Coordinates of N, CA and C in Angstrom, one line a residue:
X1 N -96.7 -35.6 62.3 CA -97.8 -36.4 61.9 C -99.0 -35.5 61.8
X2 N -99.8 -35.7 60.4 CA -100.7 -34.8 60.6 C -102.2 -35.1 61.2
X3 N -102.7 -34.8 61.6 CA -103.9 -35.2 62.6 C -105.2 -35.5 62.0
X4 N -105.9 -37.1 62.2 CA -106.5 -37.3 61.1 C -108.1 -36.6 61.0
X5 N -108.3 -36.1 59.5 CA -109.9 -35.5 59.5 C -110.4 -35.4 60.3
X6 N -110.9 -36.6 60.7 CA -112.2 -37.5 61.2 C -111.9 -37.3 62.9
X7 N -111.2 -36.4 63.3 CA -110.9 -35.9 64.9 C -111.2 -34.7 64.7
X8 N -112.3 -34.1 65.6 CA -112.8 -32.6 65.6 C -112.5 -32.1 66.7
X9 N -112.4 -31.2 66.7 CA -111.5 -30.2 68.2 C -112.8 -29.2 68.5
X10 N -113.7 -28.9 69.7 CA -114.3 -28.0 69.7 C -114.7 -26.9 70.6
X11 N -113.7 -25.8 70.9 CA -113.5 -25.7 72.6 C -114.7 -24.6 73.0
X12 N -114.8 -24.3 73.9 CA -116.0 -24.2 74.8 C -117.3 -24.7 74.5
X13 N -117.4 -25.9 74.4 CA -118.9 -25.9 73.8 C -119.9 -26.6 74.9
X14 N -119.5 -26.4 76.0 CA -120.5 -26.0 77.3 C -119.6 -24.9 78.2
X15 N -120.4 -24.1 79.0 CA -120.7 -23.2 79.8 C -119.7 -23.2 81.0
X16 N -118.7 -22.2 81.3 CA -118.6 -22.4 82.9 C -119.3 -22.9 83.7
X17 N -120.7 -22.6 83.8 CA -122.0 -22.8 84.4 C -122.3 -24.2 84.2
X18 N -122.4 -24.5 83.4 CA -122.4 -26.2 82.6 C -121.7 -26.8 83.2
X19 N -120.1 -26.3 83.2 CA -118.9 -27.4 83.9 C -119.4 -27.4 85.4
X20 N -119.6 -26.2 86.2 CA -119.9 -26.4 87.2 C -120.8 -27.4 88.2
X21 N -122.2 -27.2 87.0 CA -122.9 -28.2 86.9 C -122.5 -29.9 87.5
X22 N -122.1 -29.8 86.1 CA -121.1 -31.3 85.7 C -120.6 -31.8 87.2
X23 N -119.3 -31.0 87.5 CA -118.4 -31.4 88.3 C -119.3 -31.2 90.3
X24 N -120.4 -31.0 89.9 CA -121.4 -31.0 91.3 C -121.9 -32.4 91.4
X25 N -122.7 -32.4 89.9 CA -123.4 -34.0 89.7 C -122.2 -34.8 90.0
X26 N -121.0 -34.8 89.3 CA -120.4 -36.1 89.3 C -120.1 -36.5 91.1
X27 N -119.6 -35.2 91.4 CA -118.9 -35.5 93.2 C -120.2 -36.0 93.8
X28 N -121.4 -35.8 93.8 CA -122.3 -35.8 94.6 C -122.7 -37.5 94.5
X29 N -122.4 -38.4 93.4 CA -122.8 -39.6 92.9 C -122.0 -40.6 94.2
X30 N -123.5 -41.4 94.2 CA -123.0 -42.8 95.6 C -121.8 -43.4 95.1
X31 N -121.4 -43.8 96.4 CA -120.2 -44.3 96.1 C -120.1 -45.2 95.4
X32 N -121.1 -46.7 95.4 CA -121.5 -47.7 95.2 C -121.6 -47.9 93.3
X33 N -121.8 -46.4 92.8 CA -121.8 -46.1 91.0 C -120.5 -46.1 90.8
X34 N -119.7 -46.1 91.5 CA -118.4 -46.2 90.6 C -117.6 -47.2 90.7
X35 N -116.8 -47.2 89.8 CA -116.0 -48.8 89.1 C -114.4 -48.0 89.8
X36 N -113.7 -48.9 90.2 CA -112.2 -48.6 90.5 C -111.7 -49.5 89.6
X37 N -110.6 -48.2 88.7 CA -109.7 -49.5 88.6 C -108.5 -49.1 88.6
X38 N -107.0 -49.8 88.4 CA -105.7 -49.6 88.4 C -105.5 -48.3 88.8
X39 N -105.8 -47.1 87.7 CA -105.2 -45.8 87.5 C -106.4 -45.1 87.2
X40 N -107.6 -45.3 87.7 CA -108.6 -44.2 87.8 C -109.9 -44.7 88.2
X41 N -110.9 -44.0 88.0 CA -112.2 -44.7 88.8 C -113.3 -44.1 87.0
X42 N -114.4 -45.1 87.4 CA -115.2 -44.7 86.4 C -117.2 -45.1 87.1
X43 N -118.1 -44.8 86.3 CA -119.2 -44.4 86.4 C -119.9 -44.7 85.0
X44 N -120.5 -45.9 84.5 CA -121.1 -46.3 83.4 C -122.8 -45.7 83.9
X45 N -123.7 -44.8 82.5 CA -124.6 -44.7 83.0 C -125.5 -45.0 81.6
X46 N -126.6 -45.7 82.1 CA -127.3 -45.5 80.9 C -126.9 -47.6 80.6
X47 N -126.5 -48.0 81.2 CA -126.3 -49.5 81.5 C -124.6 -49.7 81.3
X48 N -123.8 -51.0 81.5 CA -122.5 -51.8 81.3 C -122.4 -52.2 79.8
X49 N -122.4 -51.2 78.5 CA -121.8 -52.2 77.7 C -121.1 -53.4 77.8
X50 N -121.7 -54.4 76.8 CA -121.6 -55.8 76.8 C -121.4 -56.6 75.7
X51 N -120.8 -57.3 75.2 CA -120.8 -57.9 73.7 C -122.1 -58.8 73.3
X52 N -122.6 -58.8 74.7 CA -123.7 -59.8 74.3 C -125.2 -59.0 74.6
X53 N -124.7 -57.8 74.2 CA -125.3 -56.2 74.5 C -125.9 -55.9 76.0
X54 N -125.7 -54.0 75.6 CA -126.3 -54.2 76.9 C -127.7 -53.7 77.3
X55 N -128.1 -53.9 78.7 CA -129.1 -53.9 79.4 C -129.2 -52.7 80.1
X56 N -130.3 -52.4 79.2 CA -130.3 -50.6 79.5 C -130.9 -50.2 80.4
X57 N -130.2 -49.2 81.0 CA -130.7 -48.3 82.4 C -130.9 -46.9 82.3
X58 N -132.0 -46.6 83.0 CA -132.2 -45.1 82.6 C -131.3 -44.2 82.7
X59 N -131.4 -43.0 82.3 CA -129.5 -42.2 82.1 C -131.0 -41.2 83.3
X60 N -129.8 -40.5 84.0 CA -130.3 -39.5 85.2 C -130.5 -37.9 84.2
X61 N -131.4 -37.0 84.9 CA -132.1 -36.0 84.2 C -130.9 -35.1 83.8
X62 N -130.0 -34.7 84.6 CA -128.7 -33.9 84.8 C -127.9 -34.2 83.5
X63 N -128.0 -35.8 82.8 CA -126.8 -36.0 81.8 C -128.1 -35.1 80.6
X64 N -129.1 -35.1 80.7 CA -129.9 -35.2 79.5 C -129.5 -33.8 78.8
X65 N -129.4 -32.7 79.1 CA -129.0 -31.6 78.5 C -127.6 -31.7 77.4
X66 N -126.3 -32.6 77.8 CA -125.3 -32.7 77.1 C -125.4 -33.8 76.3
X67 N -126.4 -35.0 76.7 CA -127.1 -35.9 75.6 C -127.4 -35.3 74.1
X68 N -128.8 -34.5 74.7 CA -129.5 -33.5 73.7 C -128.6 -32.6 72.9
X69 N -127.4 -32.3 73.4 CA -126.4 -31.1 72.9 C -125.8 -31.9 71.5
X70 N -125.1 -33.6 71.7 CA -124.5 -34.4 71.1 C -125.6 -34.7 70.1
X71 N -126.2 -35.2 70.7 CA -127.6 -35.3 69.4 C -128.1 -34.2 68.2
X72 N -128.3 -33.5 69.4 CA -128.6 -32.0 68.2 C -127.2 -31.7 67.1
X73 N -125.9 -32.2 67.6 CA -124.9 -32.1 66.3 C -125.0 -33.2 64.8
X74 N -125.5 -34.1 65.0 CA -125.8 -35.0 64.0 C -125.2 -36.0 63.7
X75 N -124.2 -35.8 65.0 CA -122.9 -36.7 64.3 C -123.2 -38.4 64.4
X76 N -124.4 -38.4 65.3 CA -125.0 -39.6 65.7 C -125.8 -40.3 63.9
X77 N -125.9 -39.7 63.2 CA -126.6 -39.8 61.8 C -128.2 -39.8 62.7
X78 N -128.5 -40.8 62.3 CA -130.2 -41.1 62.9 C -129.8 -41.9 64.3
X79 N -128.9 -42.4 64.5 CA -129.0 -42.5 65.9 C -128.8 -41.9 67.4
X80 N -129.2 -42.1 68.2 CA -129.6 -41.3 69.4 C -128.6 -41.9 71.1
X81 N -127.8 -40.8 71.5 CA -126.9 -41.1 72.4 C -128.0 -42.0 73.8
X82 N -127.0 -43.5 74.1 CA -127.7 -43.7 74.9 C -126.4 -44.5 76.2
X83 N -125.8 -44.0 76.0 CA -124.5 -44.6 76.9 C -123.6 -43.3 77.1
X84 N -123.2 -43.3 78.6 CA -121.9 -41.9 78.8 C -121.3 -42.9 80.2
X85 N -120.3 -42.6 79.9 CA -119.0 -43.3 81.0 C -118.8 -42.2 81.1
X86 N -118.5 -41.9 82.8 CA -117.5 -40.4 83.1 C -116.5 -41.2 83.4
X87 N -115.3 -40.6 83.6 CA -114.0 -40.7 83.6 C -113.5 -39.8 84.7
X88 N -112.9 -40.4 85.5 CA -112.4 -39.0 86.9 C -110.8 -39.6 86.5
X89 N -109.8 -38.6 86.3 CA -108.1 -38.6 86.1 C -107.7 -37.9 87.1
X90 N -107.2 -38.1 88.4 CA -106.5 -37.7 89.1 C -105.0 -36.8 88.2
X91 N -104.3 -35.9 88.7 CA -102.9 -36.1 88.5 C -102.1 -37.0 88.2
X92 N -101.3 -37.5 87.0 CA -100.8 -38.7 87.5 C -101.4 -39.6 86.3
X93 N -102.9 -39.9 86.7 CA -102.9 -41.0 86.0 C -104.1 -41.0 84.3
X94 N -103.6 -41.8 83.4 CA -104.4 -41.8 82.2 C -104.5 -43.1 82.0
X95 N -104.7 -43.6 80.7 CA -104.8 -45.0 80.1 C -104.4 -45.1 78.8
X96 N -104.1 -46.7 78.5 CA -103.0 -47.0 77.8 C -104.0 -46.9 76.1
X97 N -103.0 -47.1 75.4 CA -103.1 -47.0 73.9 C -104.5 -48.0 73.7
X98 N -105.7 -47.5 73.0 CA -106.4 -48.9 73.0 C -107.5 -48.4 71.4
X99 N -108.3 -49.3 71.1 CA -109.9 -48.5 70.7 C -110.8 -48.6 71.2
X100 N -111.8 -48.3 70.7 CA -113.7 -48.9 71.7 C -114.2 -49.5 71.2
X101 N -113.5 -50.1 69.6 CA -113.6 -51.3 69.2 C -115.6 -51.3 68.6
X102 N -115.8 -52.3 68.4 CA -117.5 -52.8 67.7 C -118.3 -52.6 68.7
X103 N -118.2 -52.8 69.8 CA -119.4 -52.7 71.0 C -120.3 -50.9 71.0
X104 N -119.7 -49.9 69.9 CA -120.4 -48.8 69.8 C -120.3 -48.4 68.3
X105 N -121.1 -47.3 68.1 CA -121.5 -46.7 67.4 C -120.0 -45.8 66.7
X106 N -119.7 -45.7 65.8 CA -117.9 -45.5 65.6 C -118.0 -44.2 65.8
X107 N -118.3 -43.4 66.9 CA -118.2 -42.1 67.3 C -118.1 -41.9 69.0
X108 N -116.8 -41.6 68.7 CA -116.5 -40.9 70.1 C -117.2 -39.2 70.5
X109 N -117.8 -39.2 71.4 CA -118.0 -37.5 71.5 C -117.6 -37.1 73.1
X110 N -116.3 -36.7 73.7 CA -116.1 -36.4 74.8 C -116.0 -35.1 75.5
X111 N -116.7 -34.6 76.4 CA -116.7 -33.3 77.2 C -115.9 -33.4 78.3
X112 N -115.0 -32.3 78.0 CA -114.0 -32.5 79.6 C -113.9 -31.2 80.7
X113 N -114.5 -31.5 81.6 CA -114.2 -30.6 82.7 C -113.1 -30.6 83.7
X114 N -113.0 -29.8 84.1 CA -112.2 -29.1 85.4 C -110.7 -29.5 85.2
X115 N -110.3 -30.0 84.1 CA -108.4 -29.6 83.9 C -108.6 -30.0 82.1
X116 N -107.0 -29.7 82.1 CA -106.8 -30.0 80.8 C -106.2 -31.6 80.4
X117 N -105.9 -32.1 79.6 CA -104.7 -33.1 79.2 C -104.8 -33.5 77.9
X118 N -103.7 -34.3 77.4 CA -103.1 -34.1 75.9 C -103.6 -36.2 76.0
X119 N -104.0 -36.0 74.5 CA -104.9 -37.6 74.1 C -103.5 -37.2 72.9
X120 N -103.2 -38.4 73.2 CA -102.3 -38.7 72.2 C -103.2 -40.0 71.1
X121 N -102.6 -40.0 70.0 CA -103.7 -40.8 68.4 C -102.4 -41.5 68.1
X122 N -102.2 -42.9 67.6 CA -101.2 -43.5 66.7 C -102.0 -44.2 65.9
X123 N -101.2 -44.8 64.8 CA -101.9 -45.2 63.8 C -102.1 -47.0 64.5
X124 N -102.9 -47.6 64.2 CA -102.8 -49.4 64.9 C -101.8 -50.2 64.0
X125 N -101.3 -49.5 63.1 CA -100.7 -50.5 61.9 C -99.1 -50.1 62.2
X126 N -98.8 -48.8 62.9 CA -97.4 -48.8 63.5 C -96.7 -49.3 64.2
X127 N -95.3 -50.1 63.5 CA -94.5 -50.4 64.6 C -93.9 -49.7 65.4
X128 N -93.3 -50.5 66.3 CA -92.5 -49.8 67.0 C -91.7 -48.6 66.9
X129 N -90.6 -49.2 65.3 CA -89.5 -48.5 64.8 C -90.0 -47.6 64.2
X130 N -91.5 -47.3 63.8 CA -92.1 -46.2 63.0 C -93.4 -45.4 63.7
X131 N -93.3 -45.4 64.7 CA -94.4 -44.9 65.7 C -94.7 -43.0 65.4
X132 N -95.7 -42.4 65.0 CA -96.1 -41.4 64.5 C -96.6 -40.9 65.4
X133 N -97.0 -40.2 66.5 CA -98.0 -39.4 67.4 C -98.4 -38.5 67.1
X134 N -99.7 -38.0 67.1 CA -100.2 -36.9 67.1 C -101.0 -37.0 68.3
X135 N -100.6 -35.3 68.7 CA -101.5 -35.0 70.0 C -102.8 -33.5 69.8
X136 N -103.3 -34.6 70.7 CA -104.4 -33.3 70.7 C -104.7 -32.6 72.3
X137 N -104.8 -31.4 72.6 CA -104.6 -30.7 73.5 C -106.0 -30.6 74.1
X138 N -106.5 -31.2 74.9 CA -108.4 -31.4 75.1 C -108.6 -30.3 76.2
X139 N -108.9 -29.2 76.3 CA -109.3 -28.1 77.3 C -110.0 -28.0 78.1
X140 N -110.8 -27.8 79.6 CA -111.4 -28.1 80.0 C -113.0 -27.1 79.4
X141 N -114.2 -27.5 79.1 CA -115.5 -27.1 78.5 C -115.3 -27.3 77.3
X142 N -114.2 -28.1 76.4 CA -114.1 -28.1 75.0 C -115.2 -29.5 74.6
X143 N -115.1 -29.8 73.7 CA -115.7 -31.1 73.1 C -114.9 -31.8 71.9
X144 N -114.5 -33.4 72.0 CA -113.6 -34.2 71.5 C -114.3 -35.1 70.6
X145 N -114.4 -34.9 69.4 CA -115.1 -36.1 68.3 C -114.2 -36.5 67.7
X146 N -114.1 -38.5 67.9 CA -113.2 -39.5 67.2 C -114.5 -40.0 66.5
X147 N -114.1 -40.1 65.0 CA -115.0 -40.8 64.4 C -114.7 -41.7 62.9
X148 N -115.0 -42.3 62.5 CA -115.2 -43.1 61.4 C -113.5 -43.5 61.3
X149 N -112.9 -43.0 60.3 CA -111.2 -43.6 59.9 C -110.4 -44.0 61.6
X150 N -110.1 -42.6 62.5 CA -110.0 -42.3 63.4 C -110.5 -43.3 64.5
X151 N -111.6 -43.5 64.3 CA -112.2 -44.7 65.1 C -111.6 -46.2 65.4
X152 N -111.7 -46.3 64.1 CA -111.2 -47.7 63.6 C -110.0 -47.9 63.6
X153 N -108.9 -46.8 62.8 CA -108.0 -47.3 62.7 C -106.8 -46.5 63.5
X154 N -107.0 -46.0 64.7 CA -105.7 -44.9 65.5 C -106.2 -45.3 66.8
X155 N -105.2 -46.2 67.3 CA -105.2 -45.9 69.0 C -105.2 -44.4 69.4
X156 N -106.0 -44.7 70.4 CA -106.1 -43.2 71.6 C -105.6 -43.7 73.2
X157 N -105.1 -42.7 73.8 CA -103.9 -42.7 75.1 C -104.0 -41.6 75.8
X158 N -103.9 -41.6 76.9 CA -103.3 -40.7 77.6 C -102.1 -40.9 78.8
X159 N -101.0 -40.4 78.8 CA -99.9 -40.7 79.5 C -99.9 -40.5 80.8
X160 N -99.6 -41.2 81.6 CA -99.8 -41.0 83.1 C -98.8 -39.8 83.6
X161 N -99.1 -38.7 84.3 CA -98.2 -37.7 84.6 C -98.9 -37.0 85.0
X162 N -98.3 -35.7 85.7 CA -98.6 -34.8 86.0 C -98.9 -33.6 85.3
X163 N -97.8 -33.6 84.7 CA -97.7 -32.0 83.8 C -97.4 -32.6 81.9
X164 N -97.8 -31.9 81.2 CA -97.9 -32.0 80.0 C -97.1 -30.3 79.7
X165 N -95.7 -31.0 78.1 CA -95.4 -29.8 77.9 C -95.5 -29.8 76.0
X166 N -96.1 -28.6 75.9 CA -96.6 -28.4 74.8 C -96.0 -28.4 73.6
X167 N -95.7 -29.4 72.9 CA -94.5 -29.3 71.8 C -95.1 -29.8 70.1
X168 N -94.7 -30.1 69.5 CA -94.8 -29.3 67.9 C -95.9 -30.9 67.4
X169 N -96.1 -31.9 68.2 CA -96.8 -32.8 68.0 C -98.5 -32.4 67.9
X170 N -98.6 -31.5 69.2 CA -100.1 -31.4 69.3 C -100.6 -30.2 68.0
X171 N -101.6 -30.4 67.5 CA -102.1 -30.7 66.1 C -103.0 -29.8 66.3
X172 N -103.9 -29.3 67.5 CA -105.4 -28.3 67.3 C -104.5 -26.7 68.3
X173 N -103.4 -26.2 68.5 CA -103.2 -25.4 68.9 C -103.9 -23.7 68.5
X174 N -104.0 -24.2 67.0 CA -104.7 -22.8 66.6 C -106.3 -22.8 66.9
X175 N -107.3 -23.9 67.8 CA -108.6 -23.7 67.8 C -108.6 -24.0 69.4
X176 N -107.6 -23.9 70.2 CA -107.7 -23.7 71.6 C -108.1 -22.5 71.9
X177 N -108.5 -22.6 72.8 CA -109.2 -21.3 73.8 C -108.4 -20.4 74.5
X178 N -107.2 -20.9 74.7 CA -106.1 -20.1 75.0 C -104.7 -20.7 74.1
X179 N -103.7 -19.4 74.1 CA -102.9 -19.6 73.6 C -101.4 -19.7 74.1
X180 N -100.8 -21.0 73.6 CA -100.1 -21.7 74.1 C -98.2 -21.9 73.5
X181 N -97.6 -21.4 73.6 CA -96.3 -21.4 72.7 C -95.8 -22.8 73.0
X182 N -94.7 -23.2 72.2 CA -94.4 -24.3 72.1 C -93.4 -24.3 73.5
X183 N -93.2 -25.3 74.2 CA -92.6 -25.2 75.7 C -93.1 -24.8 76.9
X184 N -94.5 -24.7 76.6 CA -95.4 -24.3 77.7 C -95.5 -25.5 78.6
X185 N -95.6 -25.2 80.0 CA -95.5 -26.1 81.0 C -97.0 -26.4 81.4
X186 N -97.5 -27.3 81.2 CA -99.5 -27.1 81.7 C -99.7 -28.0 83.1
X187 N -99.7 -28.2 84.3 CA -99.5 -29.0 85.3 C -101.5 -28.9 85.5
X188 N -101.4 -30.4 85.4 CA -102.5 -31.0 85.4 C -103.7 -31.3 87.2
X189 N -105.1 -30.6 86.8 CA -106.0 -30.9 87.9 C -106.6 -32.1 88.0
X190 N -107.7 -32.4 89.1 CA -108.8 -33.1 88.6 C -109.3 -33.1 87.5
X191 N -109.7 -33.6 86.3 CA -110.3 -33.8 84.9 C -111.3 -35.2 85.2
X192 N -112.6 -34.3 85.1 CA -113.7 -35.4 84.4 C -113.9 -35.0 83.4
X193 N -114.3 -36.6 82.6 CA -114.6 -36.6 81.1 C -116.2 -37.1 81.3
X194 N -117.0 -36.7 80.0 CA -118.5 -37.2 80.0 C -118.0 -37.7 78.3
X195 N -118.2 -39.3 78.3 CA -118.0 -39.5 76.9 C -119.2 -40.9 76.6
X196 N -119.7 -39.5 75.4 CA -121.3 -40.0 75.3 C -121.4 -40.6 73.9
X197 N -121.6 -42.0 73.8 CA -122.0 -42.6 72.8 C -122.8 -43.5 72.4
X198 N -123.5 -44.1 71.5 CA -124.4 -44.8 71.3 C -123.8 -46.3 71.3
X199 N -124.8 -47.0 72.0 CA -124.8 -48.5 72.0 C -125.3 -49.1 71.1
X200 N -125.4 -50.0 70.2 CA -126.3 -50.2 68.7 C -127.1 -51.7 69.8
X201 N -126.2 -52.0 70.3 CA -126.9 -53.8 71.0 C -127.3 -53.5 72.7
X202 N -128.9 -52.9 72.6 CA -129.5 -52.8 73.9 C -130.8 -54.1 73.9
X203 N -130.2 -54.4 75.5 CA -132.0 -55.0 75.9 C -132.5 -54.9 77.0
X204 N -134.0 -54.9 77.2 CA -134.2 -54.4 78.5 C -134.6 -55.4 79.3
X205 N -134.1 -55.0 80.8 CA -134.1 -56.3 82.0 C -135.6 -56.9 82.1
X206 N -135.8 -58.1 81.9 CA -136.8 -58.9 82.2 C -136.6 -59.7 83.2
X207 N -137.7 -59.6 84.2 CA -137.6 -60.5 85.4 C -138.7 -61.5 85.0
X208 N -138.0 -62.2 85.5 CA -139.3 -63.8 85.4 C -139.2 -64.2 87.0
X209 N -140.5 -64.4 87.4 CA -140.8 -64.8 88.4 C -141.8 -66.4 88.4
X210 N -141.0 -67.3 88.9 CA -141.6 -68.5 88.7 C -142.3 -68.6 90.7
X211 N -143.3 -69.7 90.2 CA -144.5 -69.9 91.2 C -144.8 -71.4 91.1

């Protein structure tokens, strides 16, 4: 399956220094910021996407540099990143086939620190008996843009496991950072993801105080 356009692969595009950064801010966050669920924990900043939009919160000074990074690419057109969910994947665990649907801006842009792991893409119109994968190999400092066709119409996944082994599916081999033969064994770390996108339906909290 060939891997669609509209998925850009872009590896180092923050810093050792950067990740380190990253992976300080995230461990150091109250316990109380983060969401548990099933097979991983998560951290909404910048407010809770909402269908009935959401209620925006200030994003903390630390995300602002990889905001500005996402911005300064353009992929936002005229709009301006105001939502990032981090993502913490233990060993072991990912999430199932889905999209992110209307509630955003049809651009995924994700930065992943401190391991690797393989995002697997299918098409939404496949069945069962005709199921196509393409994988994409996400490296830790790299950057992950799902956008427009890609957006809309390819589930995104990642398989719960430990180790990932590298075979003729995954699609950005020649723009990884390291090089990887087909049967390579990759046994997976901690991986945080910073996945920064724009909300189009914000409002801000009003208190009413009756007397």
């Amino acid at each position: 399956m060939q891997c669609p356009e509209t998925v850009i692969y872009i590896p180092n595009f923050i810093t050792s220094d950067e990740e380190r950064q990253i992976l300080a801010a995230v461990a150091s966050a109250p316990k109380p910021k983060w969401t548990q669920l099933l097979n991983r924990r998560l951290i909404n900043y910048g407010g809770v996407p909402h269908k009935n939009g959401m209620i925006a919160e200030q994003l903390p000074k630390w995300l602002q540099t990889y905001i500005d990074k996402i911005n300064n690419l353009g992929i936002l057109e005229d709009k301006k990143a105001n939502h990032v969910l981090v993502n913490e994947y233990q060993p072991g665990q990912g999430i199932m086939p889905h999209t992110d649907g209307p509630l955003f801006h049809p651009v995924i842009s994700t930065i992943s620190c401190g391991s690797h792991t393989v995002l697997h893409l299918q098409k939404t119109s496949a069945t069962v008996e005709d199921v196509q994968m393409c994988e994409i190999l996400v490296e830790p400092r790299s950057l992950l843009l799902i956008k427009d066709d890609a957006y809309h119409n390819y589930l995104h996944s990642i398989e719960e496991c430990s180790q990932d082994i590298i075979g003729e599916h995954v699609a950005n081999l020649s723009l990884c950072e390291n090089n990887h033969e087909l049967g390579t064994v990759l046994t997976r770390s901690c991986r945080i993801s910073l996945t920064i996108r724009h909300v189009p339906k914000t409002s801000k909290m009003q208190i009413k105080l009756g007397f």
